[in-house]
Amino acid sequence: QQQVKQSPQSLIVQKGGISIINCAYENTAFDYFPWYQQFPGKGPALLIAIRPDVSEKKEGRFTISFNKSAKQFSLHIMDSQPGDSATYFCAASRMDSNYQLIWGAGTKLIIKP
Amino acid sequence: DAGITQSPRHKVTETGTPVTLRCHQTENHRYMYWYRQDPGHGLRLIHYSYGVKDTDKGEVSDGYSVSRSKTEDFLLTLESATSSQTSVYFCAISDAARRGDRGYEQYFGPGTRLTVT
């Protein structure tokens, strides 16, 4: 029940295309769903996050879509750029868990010029 | 990297030797975390701390211990290193005193690459 399943493991997208990464969870007590971005040799950094009472959140070219009934959420990167090439992690947390994040396994995204 | 340093950044050690990794923060954040990152597994929580001398186990705590005697320092010790502990280790911090979503945000250090031969 604590798992967060992320797919695909790797993704290649042409420059200018839309990158889509999906995550699914089981625990309905989760109340915070972030996406982190990690470049090689660096630690992950928060990209965008959503709460379950919102179905979509957009920040620039990055959008989270959230489907509470299906227990799924996804990251969409519009107009993907080579600089977006990185590993992306979804995660989930709940307020009573000492702010622990449960992480997906990660998606390595490559944007081809 | 939000005022977080990790030392050493790289270490090669032999099986059976003790190893201590250090995380130092200058943000005065209450929560500190140790993760390991391995291909195909993402980030897995080893131990975390919610205050000085207050620590708890994470998902993969076997073979690891931690200590936090000061707000700014969180130490991870491998008492007797094994090859299965070869990994990249990340420290993270979060400020639970912040309201709303900001309390959940974790800031990561640059990582320590540990190789156990």
Coordinates of C-alpha atoms in Angstrom, one line a residue:
Chain A
Q1 CA 0.0 0.0 0.0
Q2 CA 3.0 2.3 0.4
Q3 CA 4.3 1.8 -3.1
V4 CA 4.3 4.4 -5.9
K5 CA 4.6 2.8 -9.3
Q6 CA 6.2 4.9 -12.1
S7 CA 6.3 4.3 -15.8
P8 CA 8.0 4.3 -18.2
Q9 CA 11.5 3.6 -17.0
S10 CA 12.9 5.5 -19.9
L11 CA 11.5 7.8 -22.5
I12 CA 12.9 9.4 -25.7
V13 CA 11.0 12.4 -27.1
Q14 CA 11.8 14.7 -30.0
K15 CA 12.5 18.3 -29.3
G16 CA 9.2 20.2 -29.3
G17 CA 7.1 17.1 -28.4
I18 CA 5.1 16.3 -25.3
S19 CA 6.7 14.1 -22.7
I20 CA 4.3 12.1 -20.4
I21 CA 5.3 10.2 -17.3
N22 CA 2.8 8.3 -15.3
C23 CA 2.5 7.3 -11.6
A24 CA 0.0 5.2 -9.7
Y25 CA -0.5 4.8 -6.0
E26 CA -2.5 2.6 -3.6
N27 CA -2.7 4.4 -0.3
T28 CA -5.7 6.8 -0.4
A29 CA -4.3 8.6 2.7
F30 CA -1.6 10.3 0.6
D31 CA -2.3 14.0 0.4
Y32 CA 0.7 15.5 -1.4
F33 CA 2.2 14.4 -4.8
P34 CA 5.4 16.0 -6.0
W35 CA 7.6 15.5 -9.0
Y36 CA 11.3 15.9 -8.7
Q37 CA 13.9 16.4 -11.4
Q38 CA 17.4 15.1 -11.2
F39 CA 20.3 16.0 -13.5
P40 CA 23.4 13.7 -13.6
G41 CA 25.7 14.2 -10.7
K42 CA 23.2 16.3 -8.8
G43 CA 20.6 15.7 -6.1
P44 CA 16.9 15.7 -7.0
A45 CA 15.1 19.1 -6.9
L46 CA 11.4 19.8 -6.6
L47 CA 9.8 20.6 -10.0
I48 CA 6.0 20.8 -9.3
A49 CA 3.6 19.3 -6.8
I50 CA -0.2 18.8 -6.4
R51 CA -2.8 18.1 -3.7
P52 CA -5.6 15.6 -4.3
D53 CA -8.3 18.2 -4.3
V54 CA -7.0 19.6 -7.6
S55 CA -7.2 17.8 -10.9
E56 CA -4.5 19.8 -12.7
K57 CA -1.7 22.1 -11.9
K58 CA 0.4 24.0 -14.4
E59 CA 3.7 25.8 -14.0
G60 CA 5.2 27.0 -17.3
R61 CA 5.7 24.0 -19.6
F62 CA 5.1 21.5 -16.8
T63 CA 1.7 20.2 -15.9
I64 CA 0.5 17.6 -13.3
S65 CA -2.7 15.8 -14.1
F66 CA -4.3 14.1 -11.1
N67 CA -7.0 11.4 -11.3
K68 CA -8.2 10.7 -7.7
S69 CA -10.6 7.9 -8.6
A70 CA -8.0 6.0 -10.6
K71 CA -5.3 6.8 -8.1
Q72 CA -3.0 8.0 -10.8
F73 CA -1.1 11.2 -11.6
S74 CA 1.1 12.2 -14.5
L75 CA 3.6 14.8 -15.5
H76 CA 3.3 16.4 -18.9
I77 CA 6.2 18.4 -20.3
M78 CA 5.0 20.5 -23.2
D79 CA 7.4 21.7 -26.0
S80 CA 10.1 19.4 -24.6
Q81 CA 13.7 20.8 -24.8
P82 CA 17.1 19.2 -24.7
G83 CA 17.6 20.9 -21.4
D84 CA 14.7 18.9 -20.0
S85 CA 16.8 15.7 -20.4
A86 CA 17.0 14.4 -16.8
T87 CA 15.6 11.7 -14.5
Y88 CA 12.1 12.4 -13.1
F89 CA 10.7 11.0 -9.9
C90 CA 7.2 11.1 -8.7
A91 CA 6.5 10.7 -5.0
A92 CA 3.7 10.7 -2.5
S93 CA 3.3 11.7 1.2
R94 CA 0.8 12.1 3.9
M95 CA 0.6 14.6 6.6
D96 CA 0.9 12.1 9.5
S97 CA 4.0 10.4 8.3
N98 CA 6.7 12.9 9.5
Y99 CA 6.7 14.3 5.9
Q100 CA 8.2 11.1 4.5
L101 CA 8.1 10.8 0.8
I102 CA 7.4 7.5 -0.9
W103 CA 9.3 7.5 -4.3
G104 CA 8.6 6.1 -7.7
A105 CA 11.6 4.3 -9.4
G106 CA 12.3 7.2 -11.8
T107 CA 12.1 7.8 -15.5
K108 CA 15.1 8.7 -17.6
L109 CA 14.0 11.3 -20.1
I110 CA 16.0 12.0 -23.2
I111 CA 15.0 14.9 -25.5
K112 CA 16.5 14.5 -29.0
P113 CA 17.4 17.7 -30.8
Chain B
D1 CA 22.1 23.0 -3.1
A2 CA 20.2 24.9 -0.4
G3 CA 23.1 25.0 2.1
I4 CA 23.6 21.3 2.3
T5 CA 27.0 19.7 2.1
Q6 CA 28.0 16.0 2.2
S7 CA 31.4 14.6 2.9
P8 CA 33.2 12.8 1.6
R9 CA 31.9 13.1 -2.0
H10 CA 33.5 9.9 -3.1
K11 CA 34.8 7.0 -1.1
V12 CA 36.1 3.5 -1.9
T13 CA 36.4 1.1 1.1
E14 CA 36.8 -2.5 1.7
T15 CA 34.2 -5.0 2.8
G16 CA 34.0 -5.2 6.6
T17 CA 35.4 -1.7 7.4
P18 CA 33.3 0.9 9.1
V19 CA 32.3 4.0 7.1
T20 CA 30.7 7.3 8.3
L21 CA 29.1 9.8 5.9
R22 CA 28.4 13.3 7.1
C23 CA 25.6 15.7 6.1
H24 CA 25.9 19.3 7.2
Q25 CA 23.2 21.9 6.7
T26 CA 23.2 25.7 7.3
E27 CA 19.4 26.1 6.9
N28 CA 18.4 25.2 10.5
H29 CA 15.8 22.8 9.1
R30 CA 14.2 20.4 11.6
Y31 CA 14.0 17.3 9.4
M32 CA 17.0 15.4 7.9
Y33 CA 17.0 12.3 5.8
W34 CA 19.4 9.8 4.4
Y35 CA 18.6 8.0 1.1
R36 CA 20.4 5.6 -1.1
Q37 CA 19.9 5.7 -4.9
D38 CA 20.4 2.6 -7.0
P39 CA 19.4 2.0 -10.6
G40 CA 15.8 0.7 -10.9
H41 CA 15.0 1.5 -7.3
G42 CA 14.8 5.2 -7.3
L43 CA 15.4 6.7 -3.8
R44 CA 15.0 4.6 -0.8
L45 CA 14.9 6.1 2.7
I46 CA 17.5 4.7 5.1
H47 CA 16.9 6.7 8.3
Y48 CA 15.5 10.1 9.1
S49 CA 15.6 12.6 11.9
Y50 CA 12.9 14.9 13.2
G51 CA 15.0 16.7 15.7
V52 CA 18.3 16.6 17.7
K53 CA 18.7 13.0 19.0
D54 CA 15.3 12.0 17.4
T55 CA 15.7 9.5 14.7
D56 CA 13.7 6.7 13.1
K57 CA 14.1 3.9 10.6
G58 CA 13.2 4.1 7.0
E59 CA 12.6 1.4 4.4
V60 CA 16.1 0.0 4.1
S61 CA 17.7 0.6 7.6
D62 CA 19.4 -2.8 8.1
G63 CA 23.2 -2.4 8.3
Y64 CA 23.0 1.4 8.9
S65 CA 22.9 3.6 12.0
V66 CA 22.5 7.3 12.3
S67 CA 23.2 10.0 14.9
R68 CA 22.2 13.6 15.2
S69 CA 23.8 15.5 18.1
K70 CA 23.4 19.0 16.6
T71 CA 20.7 20.5 14.4
E72 CA 23.1 21.0 11.5
D73 CA 24.8 17.6 11.4
F74 CA 23.4 14.1 10.5
L75 CA 25.8 11.2 10.4
L76 CA 25.2 7.9 8.6
T77 CA 27.4 5.0 9.7
L78 CA 27.9 1.6 8.0
E79 CA 29.2 -0.4 10.9
S80 CA 30.7 -3.1 8.6
A81 CA 30.4 -2.2 5.0
T82 CA 29.2 -4.8 2.5
S83 CA 29.3 -4.8 -1.3
S84 CA 25.5 -4.5 -1.4
Q85 CA 25.9 -1.1 0.2
T86 CA 27.7 0.2 -2.9
S87 CA 25.5 3.1 -3.9
V88 CA 25.0 6.8 -4.1
Y89 CA 23.9 8.3 -0.8
F90 CA 21.9 11.5 -0.6
C91 CA 21.1 13.6 2.4
A92 CA 18.0 15.8 2.3
I93 CA 16.4 18.4 4.6
S94 CA 13.0 19.8 5.1
D95 CA 11.5 22.5 7.2
A96 CA 8.4 21.2 8.7
A97 CA 7.8 24.5 10.4
R98 CA 6.7 26.0 7.0
R99 CA 3.0 26.1 6.4
G100 CA 1.2 24.0 3.8
D101 CA 3.1 22.3 1.0
R102 CA 6.5 24.0 1.8
G103 CA 6.8 21.7 4.8
Y104 CA 6.9 18.7 2.6
E105 CA 9.6 20.0 0.2
Q106 CA 12.9 18.2 0.6
Y107 CA 16.2 19.8 -0.4
F108 CA 18.9 17.5 -1.4
G109 CA 22.7 17.6 -1.0
P110 CA 25.1 16.7 -3.9
G111 CA 25.5 13.0 -2.9
T112 CA 28.3 10.7 -1.8
R113 CA 29.3 7.9 -4.2
L114 CA 30.4 4.9 -2.0
T115 CA 32.1 1.9 -3.5
V116 CA 32.6 -1.2 -1.3
T117 CA 35.1 -3.6 -2.8

